[in-house]
Amino acid sequence: MHITVRIPATSANLGPGFDSLGLALDLWNETIFTLAIEYSVQVHGEGRERISSGENNLIIRSAQRLAELVGKRLPPFHVDCVNHIPLSSGLGSSAAAKLTGLLGANALLGKPLSKKEILDLATELEGHPDNVAPALLGGLVASMVQDGKVLAHKIHLEDNHDSPIHITVVLPDFHLSTQQARAALPEHVTLKDAVHNISRAVLVTEAFRTGNLELLGKAMTDTLHQPYRLWLIPGGREAMDAAKEAGASAAAISGAGPSIIAFSAKREEAISEAMARVFEEAGHSARIFHLKMSHHGAEAQIR
């Protein structure tokens, strides 16, 4: 028996939706679980030289946490990972690894947990649901935590968009940890800034739902986290401005960064080239990803 788990990349926050909005992207990690004598990990692709190959691996630790929760013995297994989600990029690599371990363990143990219970556990491990919810459910997801439980709602998009929303992600060769990005945030914000984000987060969801890029461009501004994080990313603010000058309707930090995500009506090489050029001028090479939204979330298949 082997189990194949596929998890999409995600972009959290989407400007004003701090810790509450997330979008699944058509960029996937695929992992095969097979029973073995001892726990082991083999990684191909992204993170191959950085990811632990032993029991300290995030996939194995997450799997063991699920087994501990349900009171079952988890048999040793080998995981073979093909990773396309860059590490420490703002594209949900940590959430993907944790969900991979949870879904793999759940399948190995006879599926003792429901999808909702896995979402709650993944959020406990991750600290917030804005990446794990869209990774599990797919599409655009709004989520919140109340009394330790996650309420996640997948927003169904209209089918009559004049044009699909194209997504450009530019990732500078620059390390910015989530912990560092969190530490930069203020403990208190003004009422004016809170109202700014609340009103625009609602409009961002409506813009995605209807495919209204003009509305998305007006609504995707933020006062709660981006002003404090952009100075940590050399060229970050300038890359966002360059994306819009080159034709993007909207741009934002993807998750905690350092990648910048831009949205446009069609694939525009000028957008990615302009963003990459800014990062290069700031002293960092950059990788470019042309993506679409993934309407499908995580998959686990037993064979």
PDB file of C-alpha atoms in Angstrom:
ATOM      1  CA  MET A   1       0.000   0.000   0.000  1.00  0.00           C
ATOM      2  CA  HIS A   2       1.120   3.508  -0.679  1.00  0.00           C
ATOM      3  CA  ILE A   3      -0.555   6.877  -0.162  1.00  0.00           C
ATOM      4  CA  THR A   4      -0.115   9.873  -2.436  1.00  0.00           C
ATOM      5  CA  VAL A   5      -0.752  13.319  -0.975  1.00  0.00           C
ATOM      6  CA  ARG A   6      -0.868  16.474  -3.117  1.00  0.00           C
ATOM      7  CA  ILE A   7      -0.964  19.955  -1.559  1.00  0.00           C
ATOM      8  CA  PRO A   8      -1.202  23.303  -3.400  1.00  0.00           C
ATOM      9  CA  ALA A   9       0.784  26.435  -2.651  1.00  0.00           C
ATOM     10  CA  THR A  10      -1.151  29.266  -1.058  1.00  0.00           C
ATOM     11  CA  SER A  11      -0.966  33.035  -0.758  1.00  0.00           C
ATOM     12  CA  ALA A  12      -2.282  34.452   2.498  1.00  0.00           C
ATOM     13  CA  ASN A  13      -3.566  37.903   3.473  1.00  0.00           C
ATOM     14  CA  LEU A  14      -4.157  39.207  -0.079  1.00  0.00           C
ATOM     15  CA  GLY A  15      -3.509  42.733   1.104  1.00  0.00           C
ATOM     16  CA  PRO A  16      -6.135  43.713   3.692  1.00  0.00           C
ATOM     17  CA  GLY A  17      -7.250  40.204   4.705  1.00  0.00           C
ATOM     18  CA  PHE A  18      -4.563  39.780   7.357  1.00  0.00           C
ATOM     19  CA  ASP A  19      -4.627  36.275   8.893  1.00  0.00           C
ATOM     20  CA  SER A  20      -8.095  35.677   7.430  1.00  0.00           C
ATOM     21  CA  LEU A  21      -7.945  35.414   3.615  1.00  0.00           C
ATOM     22  CA  GLY A  22      -6.026  32.877   1.582  1.00  0.00           C
ATOM     23  CA  LEU A  23      -5.872  31.682  -2.016  1.00  0.00           C
ATOM     24  CA  ALA A  24      -4.830  28.257  -3.328  1.00  0.00           C
ATOM     25  CA  LEU A  25      -2.409  28.356  -6.273  1.00  0.00           C
ATOM     26  CA  ASP A  26      -1.769  25.842  -9.021  1.00  0.00           C
ATOM     27  CA  LEU A  27       1.704  24.926  -7.765  1.00  0.00           C
ATOM     28  CA  TRP A  28       1.906  21.589  -5.958  1.00  0.00           C
ATOM     29  CA  ASN A  29       3.949  19.407  -3.638  1.00  0.00           C
ATOM     30  CA  GLU A  30       3.403  15.672  -4.109  1.00  0.00           C
ATOM     31  CA  THR A  31       4.423  13.121  -1.477  1.00  0.00           C
ATOM     32  CA  ILE A  32       4.215   9.331  -1.525  1.00  0.00           C
ATOM     33  CA  PHE A  33       4.000   7.456   1.801  1.00  0.00           C
ATOM     34  CA  THR A  34       5.071   3.810   1.956  1.00  0.00           C
ATOM     35  CA  LEU A  35       5.388   1.595   5.036  1.00  0.00           C
ATOM     36  CA  ALA A  36       8.995   1.063   6.116  1.00  0.00           C
ATOM     37  CA  ILE A  37      11.228  -0.212   8.924  1.00  0.00           C
ATOM     38  CA  GLU A  38      11.966   3.317  10.147  1.00  0.00           C
ATOM     39  CA  TYR A  39      10.874   6.869   9.445  1.00  0.00           C
ATOM     40  CA  SER A  40      12.757   8.466   6.553  1.00  0.00           C
ATOM     41  CA  VAL A  41      12.342  11.246   4.010  1.00  0.00           C
ATOM     42  CA  GLN A  42      13.674  11.773   0.516  1.00  0.00           C
ATOM     43  CA  VAL A  43      13.185  15.172  -1.096  1.00  0.00           C
ATOM     44  CA  HIS A  44      13.338  16.100  -4.774  1.00  0.00           C
ATOM     45  CA  GLY A  45      13.062  19.687  -5.940  1.00  0.00           C
ATOM     46  CA  GLU A  46      12.528  22.655  -3.656  1.00  0.00           C
ATOM     47  CA  GLY A  47      14.270  22.448  -0.279  1.00  0.00           C
ATOM     48  CA  ARG A  48      16.219  19.314  -1.135  1.00  0.00           C
ATOM     49  CA  GLU A  49      19.367  20.556   0.639  1.00  0.00           C
ATOM     50  CA  ARG A  50      17.598  22.146   3.615  1.00  0.00           C
ATOM     51  CA  ILE A  51      14.829  19.740   4.649  1.00  0.00           C
ATOM     52  CA  SER A  52      15.543  17.151   7.358  1.00  0.00           C
ATOM     53  CA  SER A  53      15.536  13.531   6.187  1.00  0.00           C
ATOM     54  CA  GLY A  54      14.850  12.052   9.623  1.00  0.00           C
ATOM     55  CA  GLU A  55      12.215  12.100  12.339  1.00  0.00           C
ATOM     56  CA  ASN A  56      12.672  15.839  12.850  1.00  0.00           C
ATOM     57  CA  ASN A  57      11.072  16.398   9.453  1.00  0.00           C
ATOM     58  CA  LEU A  58       7.912  18.506   9.638  1.00  0.00           C
ATOM     59  CA  ILE A  59       5.864  15.894   7.764  1.00  0.00           C
ATOM     60  CA  ILE A  60       6.807  13.153  10.228  1.00  0.00           C
ATOM     61  CA  ARG A  61       6.294  15.376  13.279  1.00  0.00           C
ATOM     62  CA  SER A  62       2.842  16.401  12.061  1.00  0.00           C
ATOM     63  CA  ALA A  63       1.912  12.784  11.346  1.00  0.00           C
ATOM     64  CA  GLN A  64       3.005  11.757  14.837  1.00  0.00           C
ATOM     65  CA  ARG A  65       0.936  14.566  16.351  1.00  0.00           C
ATOM     66  CA  LEU A  66      -2.195  13.229  14.671  1.00  0.00           C
ATOM     67  CA  ALA A  67      -1.483   9.695  15.881  1.00  0.00           C
ATOM     68  CA  GLU A  68      -0.963  11.013  19.405  1.00  0.00           C
ATOM     69  CA  LEU A  69      -4.264  12.908  19.240  1.00  0.00           C
ATOM     70  CA  VAL A  70      -6.311   9.869  18.147  1.00  0.00           C
ATOM     71  CA  GLY A  71      -4.460   7.460  20.462  1.00  0.00           C
ATOM     72  CA  LYS A  72      -3.175   5.130  17.761  1.00  0.00           C
ATOM     73  CA  ARG A  73       0.254   3.734  16.959  1.00  0.00           C
ATOM     74  CA  LEU A  74       1.647   5.186  13.761  1.00  0.00           C
ATOM     75  CA  PRO A  75       3.611   2.617  11.758  1.00  0.00           C
ATOM     76  CA  PRO A  76       7.026   3.787  10.476  1.00  0.00           C
ATOM     77  CA  PHE A  77       6.964   5.043   6.907  1.00  0.00           C
ATOM     78  CA  HIS A  78       9.138   6.455   4.165  1.00  0.00           C
ATOM     79  CA  VAL A  79       8.076   9.598   2.343  1.00  0.00           C
ATOM     80  CA  ASP A  80       9.234  10.498  -1.138  1.00  0.00           C
ATOM     81  CA  CYS A  81       8.602  14.212  -1.740  1.00  0.00           C
ATOM     82  CA  VAL A  82       8.534  16.070  -5.042  1.00  0.00           C
ATOM     83  CA  ASN A  83       8.387  19.711  -3.992  1.00  0.00           C
ATOM     84  CA  HIS A  84       7.512  22.638  -6.228  1.00  0.00           C
ATOM     85  CA  ILE A  85       6.662  25.119  -3.451  1.00  0.00           C
ATOM     86  CA  PRO A  86       9.758  27.157  -2.500  1.00  0.00           C
ATOM     87  CA  LEU A  87      10.677  27.239   1.189  1.00  0.00           C
ATOM     88  CA  SER A  88      10.389  30.483   3.173  1.00  0.00           C
ATOM     89  CA  SER A  89       8.740  32.183   0.224  1.00  0.00           C
ATOM     90  CA  GLY A  90       5.352  33.361   1.430  1.00  0.00           C
ATOM     91  CA  LEU A  91       3.692  30.572  -0.571  1.00  0.00           C
ATOM     92  CA  GLY A  92       2.661  28.284   2.272  1.00  0.00           C
ATOM     93  CA  SER A  93       5.443  25.691   2.268  1.00  0.00           C
ATOM     94  CA  SER A  94       5.144  25.147   6.036  1.00  0.00           C
ATOM     95  CA  ALA A  95       1.375  24.700   5.840  1.00  0.00           C
ATOM     96  CA  ALA A  96       1.842  22.280   2.940  1.00  0.00           C
ATOM     97  CA  ALA A  97       4.302  20.136   4.900  1.00  0.00           C
ATOM     98  CA  LYS A  98       2.074  19.980   7.972  1.00  0.00           C
ATOM     99  CA  LEU A  99      -1.019  19.115   5.959  1.00  0.00           C
ATOM    100  CA  THR A 100       0.960  16.466   4.085  1.00  0.00           C
ATOM    101  CA  GLY A 101       1.872  14.764   7.360  1.00  0.00           C
ATOM    102  CA  LEU A 102      -1.661  14.997   8.733  1.00  0.00           C
ATOM    103  CA  LEU A 103      -3.365  13.664   5.612  1.00  0.00           C
ATOM    104  CA  GLY A 104      -0.801  10.891   5.200  1.00  0.00           C
ATOM    105  CA  ALA A 105      -1.144   9.783   8.814  1.00  0.00           C
ATOM    106  CA  ASN A 106      -4.919  10.011   8.674  1.00  0.00           C
ATOM    107  CA  ALA A 107      -4.961   7.689   5.669  1.00  0.00           C
ATOM    108  CA  LEU A 108      -2.476   5.258   7.245  1.00  0.00           C
ATOM    109  CA  LEU A 109      -4.603   5.036  10.401  1.00  0.00           C
ATOM    110  CA  GLY A 110      -7.921   4.430   8.657  1.00  0.00           C
ATOM    111  CA  LYS A 111      -9.125   8.060   8.487  1.00  0.00           C
ATOM    112  CA  PRO A 112     -10.054   8.644  12.139  1.00  0.00           C
ATOM    113  CA  LEU A 113     -10.338  12.424  11.593  1.00  0.00           C
ATOM    114  CA  SER A 114     -12.712  14.336   9.356  1.00  0.00           C
ATOM    115  CA  LYS A 115     -11.538  17.119   7.042  1.00  0.00           C
ATOM    116  CA  LYS A 116     -12.853  19.660   9.549  1.00  0.00           C
ATOM    117  CA  GLU A 117     -10.879  18.038  12.380  1.00  0.00           C
ATOM    118  CA  ILE A 118      -7.745  17.984  10.224  1.00  0.00           C
ATOM    119  CA  LEU A 119      -8.225  21.697   9.535  1.00  0.00           C
ATOM    120  CA  ASP A 120      -8.465  22.399  13.263  1.00  0.00           C
ATOM    121  CA  LEU A 121      -5.318  20.368  13.970  1.00  0.00           C
ATOM    122  CA  ALA A 122      -3.407  21.930  11.088  1.00  0.00           C
ATOM    123  CA  THR A 123      -4.334  25.384  12.380  1.00  0.00           C
ATOM    124  CA  GLU A 124      -3.147  24.420  15.859  1.00  0.00           C
ATOM    125  CA  LEU A 125       0.202  23.375  14.388  1.00  0.00           C
ATOM    126  CA  GLU A 126       0.503  26.372  12.060  1.00  0.00           C
ATOM    127  CA  GLY A 127      -0.832  29.012  14.454  1.00  0.00           C
ATOM    128  CA  HIS A 128      -3.405  30.482  12.054  1.00  0.00           C
ATOM    129  CA  PRO A 129      -5.671  29.116   9.287  1.00  0.00           C
ATOM    130  CA  ASP A 130      -5.038  31.527   6.417  1.00  0.00           C
ATOM    131  CA  ASN A 131      -2.692  29.112   4.578  1.00  0.00           C
ATOM    132  CA  VAL A 132      -3.923  25.699   5.720  1.00  0.00           C
ATOM    133  CA  ALA A 133      -7.590  26.462   4.960  1.00  0.00           C
ATOM    134  CA  PRO A 134      -7.155  27.238   1.231  1.00  0.00           C
ATOM    135  CA  ALA A 135      -4.524  24.484   0.921  1.00  0.00           C
ATOM    136  CA  LEU A 136      -7.076  21.983   2.224  1.00  0.00           C
ATOM    137  CA  LEU A 137     -10.210  23.360   0.562  1.00  0.00           C
ATOM    138  CA  GLY A 138      -8.884  25.023  -2.592  1.00  0.00           C
ATOM    139  CA  GLY A 139      -9.905  28.348  -4.093  1.00  0.00           C
ATOM    140  CA  LEU A 140     -10.416  31.560  -2.144  1.00  0.00           C
ATOM    141  CA  VAL A 141     -11.103  30.936   1.542  1.00  0.00           C
ATOM    142  CA  ALA A 142     -12.033  33.252   4.394  1.00  0.00           C
ATOM    143  CA  SER A 143     -11.367  31.809   7.835  1.00  0.00           C
ATOM    144  CA  MET A 144     -11.487  32.611  11.523  1.00  0.00           C
ATOM    145  CA  VAL A 145     -10.769  30.861  14.819  1.00  0.00           C
ATOM    146  CA  GLN A 146     -13.273  30.816  17.662  1.00  0.00           C
ATOM    147  CA  ASP A 147     -12.832  28.843  20.881  1.00  0.00           C
ATOM    148  CA  GLY A 148     -10.002  26.895  19.290  1.00  0.00           C
ATOM    149  CA  LYS A 149     -12.116  25.810  16.311  1.00  0.00           C
ATOM    150  CA  VAL A 150     -11.781  27.019  12.737  1.00  0.00           C
ATOM    151  CA  LEU A 151     -14.646  28.383  10.706  1.00  0.00           C
ATOM    152  CA  ALA A 152     -13.563  28.393   7.067  1.00  0.00           C
ATOM    153  CA  HIS A 153     -15.715  29.415   4.133  1.00  0.00           C
ATOM    154  CA  LYS A 154     -14.757  28.748   0.519  1.00  0.00           C
ATOM    155  CA  ILE A 155     -16.028  31.616  -1.599  1.00  0.00           C
ATOM    156  CA  HIS A 156     -17.628  30.311  -4.781  1.00  0.00           C
ATOM    157  CA  LEU A 157     -16.627  32.349  -7.793  1.00  0.00           C
ATOM    158  CA  GLU A 158     -18.925  33.316 -10.623  1.00  0.00           C
ATOM    159  CA  ASP A 159     -18.409  31.385 -13.859  1.00  0.00           C
ATOM    160  CA  ASN A 160     -18.976  34.290 -16.239  1.00  0.00           C
ATOM    161  CA  HIS A 161     -15.717  36.186 -15.806  1.00  0.00           C
ATOM    162  CA  ASP A 162     -14.782  38.154 -18.914  1.00  0.00           C
ATOM    163  CA  SER A 163     -11.226  36.931 -18.394  1.00  0.00           C
ATOM    164  CA  PRO A 164      -9.546  34.713 -15.800  1.00  0.00           C
ATOM    165  CA  ILE A 165      -7.373  36.378 -13.203  1.00  0.00           C
ATOM    166  CA  HIS A 166      -3.718  35.704 -13.922  1.00  0.00           C
ATOM    167  CA  ILE A 167      -1.286  35.568 -11.029  1.00  0.00           C
ATOM    168  CA  THR A 168       2.375  36.537 -11.109  1.00  0.00           C
ATOM    169  CA  VAL A 169       4.623  35.768  -8.159  1.00  0.00           C
ATOM    170  CA  VAL A 170       8.169  37.120  -8.001  1.00  0.00           C
ATOM    171  CA  LEU A 171      10.401  35.680  -5.282  1.00  0.00           C
ATOM    172  CA  PRO A 172      13.651  37.508  -4.499  1.00  0.00           C
ATOM    173  CA  ASP A 173      16.702  35.545  -3.424  1.00  0.00           C
ATOM    174  CA  PHE A 174      16.377  36.918   0.078  1.00  0.00           C
ATOM    175  CA  HIS A 175      15.547  35.104   3.310  1.00  0.00           C
ATOM    176  CA  LEU A 176      12.819  36.558   5.503  1.00  0.00           C
ATOM    177  CA  SER A 177      11.528  34.275   8.251  1.00  0.00           C
ATOM    178  CA  THR A 178       7.872  34.311   9.257  1.00  0.00           C
ATOM    179  CA  GLN A 179       9.006  34.950  12.836  1.00  0.00           C
ATOM    180  CA  GLN A 180      10.915  38.042  11.743  1.00  0.00           C
ATOM    181  CA  ALA A 181       7.962  39.293   9.701  1.00  0.00           C
ATOM    182  CA  ARG A 182       5.623  38.746  12.672  1.00  0.00           C
ATOM    183  CA  ALA A 183       7.953  40.512  15.068  1.00  0.00           C
ATOM    184  CA  ALA A 184       7.811  43.647  12.918  1.00  0.00           C
ATOM    185  CA  LEU A 185       4.080  44.105  13.501  1.00  0.00           C
ATOM    186  CA  PRO A 186       2.732  46.567  16.094  1.00  0.00           C
ATOM    187  CA  GLU A 187       0.755  45.301  19.079  1.00  0.00           C
ATOM    188  CA  HIS A 188      -1.863  48.052  18.653  1.00  0.00           C
ATOM    189  CA  VAL A 189      -3.376  49.730  15.604  1.00  0.00           C
ATOM    190  CA  THR A 190      -5.565  52.797  15.213  1.00  0.00           C
ATOM    191  CA  LEU A 191      -9.304  52.594  14.666  1.00  0.00           C
ATOM    192  CA  LYS A 192      -8.799  54.302  11.307  1.00  0.00           C
ATOM    193  CA  ASP A 193      -6.399  51.582  10.149  1.00  0.00           C
ATOM    194  CA  ALA A 194      -8.710  48.820  11.381  1.00  0.00           C
ATOM    195  CA  VAL A 195     -11.670  50.275   9.473  1.00  0.00           C
ATOM    196  CA  HIS A 196      -9.486  50.684   6.377  1.00  0.00           C
ATOM    197  CA  ASN A 197      -8.736  46.959   6.327  1.00  0.00           C
ATOM    198  CA  ILE A 198     -12.182  45.713   7.287  1.00  0.00           C
ATOM    199  CA  SER A 199     -13.866  47.586   4.435  1.00  0.00           C
ATOM    200  CA  ARG A 200     -11.284  46.592   1.860  1.00  0.00           C
ATOM    201  CA  ALA A 201     -11.109  42.917   2.861  1.00  0.00           C
ATOM    202  CA  VAL A 202     -14.831  42.604   2.130  1.00  0.00           C
ATOM    203  CA  LEU A 203     -14.333  44.213  -1.280  1.00  0.00           C
ATOM    204  CA  VAL A 204     -11.334  42.006  -2.096  1.00  0.00           C
ATOM    205  CA  THR A 205     -13.494  38.896  -1.666  1.00  0.00           C
ATOM    206  CA  GLU A 206     -16.199  40.422  -3.862  1.00  0.00           C
ATOM    207  CA  ALA A 207     -13.639  41.360  -6.508  1.00  0.00           C
ATOM    208  CA  PHE A 208     -12.374  37.770  -6.689  1.00  0.00           C
ATOM    209  CA  ARG A 209     -15.914  36.380  -6.643  1.00  0.00           C
ATOM    210  CA  THR A 210     -16.969  38.440  -9.642  1.00  0.00           C
ATOM    211  CA  GLY A 211     -13.619  38.643 -11.425  1.00  0.00           C
ATOM    212  CA  ASN A 212     -13.641  42.442 -11.105  1.00  0.00           C
ATOM    213  CA  LEU A 213      -9.991  43.424 -11.432  1.00  0.00           C
ATOM    214  CA  GLU A 214     -10.722  47.133 -11.264  1.00  0.00           C
ATOM    215  CA  LEU A 215     -12.334  46.656  -7.859  1.00  0.00           C
ATOM    216  CA  LEU A 216      -9.469  44.401  -6.785  1.00  0.00           C
ATOM    217  CA  GLY A 217      -6.993  47.142  -7.610  1.00  0.00           C
ATOM    218  CA  LYS A 218      -8.861  49.667  -5.501  1.00  0.00           C
ATOM    219  CA  ALA A 219      -9.432  47.321  -2.559  1.00  0.00           C
ATOM    220  CA  MET A 220      -6.098  45.516  -2.235  1.00  0.00           C
ATOM    221  CA  THR A 221      -4.438  48.036   0.048  1.00  0.00           C
ATOM    222  CA  ASP A 222      -3.422  47.441   3.626  1.00  0.00           C
ATOM    223  CA  THR A 223      -2.494  49.403   6.752  1.00  0.00           C
ATOM    224  CA  LEU A 224      -2.049  46.585   9.296  1.00  0.00           C
ATOM    225  CA  HIS A 225       0.966  44.580   8.150  1.00  0.00           C
ATOM    226  CA  GLN A 226       2.461  45.620   4.804  1.00  0.00           C
ATOM    227  CA  PRO A 227       3.764  49.043   5.908  1.00  0.00           C
ATOM    228  CA  TYR A 228       5.760  47.294   8.643  1.00  0.00           C
ATOM    229  CA  ARG A 229       6.995  44.406   6.507  1.00  0.00           C
ATOM    230  CA  LEU A 230       7.898  46.077   3.234  1.00  0.00           C
ATOM    231  CA  TRP A 231      10.966  47.746   4.730  1.00  0.00           C
ATOM    232  CA  LEU A 232      12.248  44.244   5.587  1.00  0.00           C
ATOM    233  CA  ILE A 233      12.163  43.290   1.876  1.00  0.00           C
ATOM    234  CA  PRO A 234      14.775  45.150  -0.211  1.00  0.00           C
ATOM    235  CA  GLY A 235      12.914  46.456  -3.255  1.00  0.00           C
ATOM    236  CA  GLY A 236       9.557  45.158  -2.031  1.00  0.00           C
ATOM    237  CA  ARG A 237       7.577  48.388  -2.173  1.00  0.00           C
ATOM    238  CA  GLU A 238       9.185  49.361  -5.463  1.00  0.00           C
ATOM    239  CA  ALA A 239       8.350  45.917  -6.925  1.00  0.00           C
ATOM    240  CA  MET A 240       4.682  46.369  -6.029  1.00  0.00           C
ATOM    241  CA  ASP A 241       4.669  49.789  -7.673  1.00  0.00           C
ATOM    242  CA  ALA A 242       6.490  48.437 -10.736  1.00  0.00           C
ATOM    243  CA  ALA A 243       3.942  45.650 -11.142  1.00  0.00           C
ATOM    244  CA  LYS A 244       1.080  48.129 -11.268  1.00  0.00           C
ATOM    245  CA  GLU A 245       2.946  50.466 -13.586  1.00  0.00           C
ATOM    246  CA  ALA A 246       3.527  47.496 -15.936  1.00  0.00           C
ATOM    247  CA  GLY A 247      -0.178  46.617 -16.077  1.00  0.00           C
ATOM    248  CA  ALA A 248      -1.094  44.655 -12.947  1.00  0.00           C
ATOM    249  CA  SER A 249      -4.416  45.600 -11.389  1.00  0.00           C
ATOM    250  CA  ALA A 250      -3.236  44.837  -7.845  1.00  0.00           C
ATOM    251  CA  ALA A 251      -0.160  43.694  -5.951  1.00  0.00           C
ATOM    252  CA  ALA A 252       0.622  42.643  -2.391  1.00  0.00           C
ATOM    253  CA  ILE A 253       3.123  40.823  -0.221  1.00  0.00           C
ATOM    254  CA  SER A 254       2.358  37.112  -0.490  1.00  0.00           C
ATOM    255  CA  GLY A 255       1.866  35.882   3.055  1.00  0.00           C
ATOM    256  CA  ALA A 256       4.690  37.167   5.215  1.00  0.00           C
ATOM    257  CA  GLY A 257       6.937  37.575   2.145  1.00  0.00           C
ATOM    258  CA  PRO A 258       9.427  38.002   0.724  1.00  0.00           C
ATOM    259  CA  SER A 259       7.585  37.173  -2.517  1.00  0.00           C
ATOM    260  CA  ILE A 260       5.319  39.750  -4.138  1.00  0.00           C
ATOM    261  CA  ILE A 261       2.100  38.615  -5.813  1.00  0.00           C
ATOM    262  CA  ALA A 262       0.413  40.547  -8.634  1.00  0.00           C
ATOM    263  CA  PHE A 263      -2.944  40.081 -10.354  1.00  0.00           C
ATOM    264  CA  SER A 264      -3.767  40.907 -13.973  1.00  0.00           C
ATOM    265  CA  ALA A 265      -6.280  40.098 -16.699  1.00  0.00           C
ATOM    266  CA  LYS A 266      -3.775  38.050 -18.686  1.00  0.00           C
ATOM    267  CA  ARG A 267      -0.222  36.852 -18.516  1.00  0.00           C
ATOM    268  CA  GLU A 268       1.996  39.879 -18.994  1.00  0.00           C
ATOM    269  CA  GLU A 269       5.723  39.284 -19.223  1.00  0.00           C
ATOM    270  CA  ALA A 270       6.215  43.014 -18.641  1.00  0.00           C
ATOM    271  CA  ILE A 271       4.826  42.665 -15.099  1.00  0.00           C
ATOM    272  CA  SER A 272       7.192  39.928 -14.003  1.00  0.00           C
ATOM    273  CA  GLU A 273      10.163  41.514 -15.765  1.00  0.00           C
ATOM    274  CA  ALA A 274       9.522  44.874 -14.099  1.00  0.00           C
ATOM    275  CA  MET A 275       9.287  43.304 -10.656  1.00  0.00           C
ATOM    276  CA  ALA A 276      12.379  41.151 -11.157  1.00  0.00           C
ATOM    277  CA  ARG A 277      14.334  44.166 -12.419  1.00  0.00           C
ATOM    278  CA  VAL A 278      13.546  46.128  -9.259  1.00  0.00           C
ATOM    279  CA  PHE A 279      14.769  43.291  -7.045  1.00  0.00           C
ATOM    280  CA  GLU A 280      17.928  42.974  -9.111  1.00  0.00           C
ATOM    281  CA  GLU A 281      18.563  46.690  -8.706  1.00  0.00           C
ATOM    282  CA  ALA A 282      18.182  46.155  -4.945  1.00  0.00           C
ATOM    283  CA  GLY A 283      20.897  43.493  -5.096  1.00  0.00           C
ATOM    284  CA  HIS A 284      18.860  40.273  -5.307  1.00  0.00           C
ATOM    285  CA  SER A 285      18.130  37.910  -8.168  1.00  0.00           C
ATOM    286  CA  ALA A 286      14.496  36.845  -8.415  1.00  0.00           C
ATOM    287  CA  ARG A 287      12.486  33.842  -9.533  1.00  0.00           C
ATOM    288  CA  ILE A 288       9.261  34.241 -11.490  1.00  0.00           C
ATOM    289  CA  PHE A 289       6.129  32.092 -11.253  1.00  0.00           C
ATOM    290  CA  HIS A 290       3.189  32.523 -13.633  1.00  0.00           C
ATOM    291  CA  LEU A 291       0.248  30.829 -11.935  1.00  0.00           C
ATOM    292  CA  LYS A 292      -3.497  30.368 -11.812  1.00  0.00           C
ATOM    293  CA  MET A 293      -5.779  29.933  -8.855  1.00  0.00           C
ATOM    294  CA  SER A 294      -6.367  26.286  -7.921  1.00  0.00           C
ATOM    295  CA  HIS A 295     -10.047  25.581  -7.338  1.00  0.00           C
ATOM    296  CA  HIS A 296      -9.054  22.199  -5.901  1.00  0.00           C
ATOM    297  CA  GLY A 297      -7.419  21.687  -2.532  1.00  0.00           C
ATOM    298  CA  ALA A 298      -5.377  18.894  -0.981  1.00  0.00           C
ATOM    299  CA  GLU A 299      -5.775  15.336  -2.223  1.00  0.00           C
ATOM    300  CA  ALA A 300      -4.918  12.018  -0.559  1.00  0.00           C
ATOM    301  CA  GLN A 301      -5.223   8.787  -2.536  1.00  0.00           C
ATOM    302  CA  ILE A 302      -4.653   5.243  -1.231  1.00  0.00           C
ATOM    303  CA  ARG A 303      -3.413   2.624  -3.688  1.00  0.00           C
TER     304      ARG A 303
END
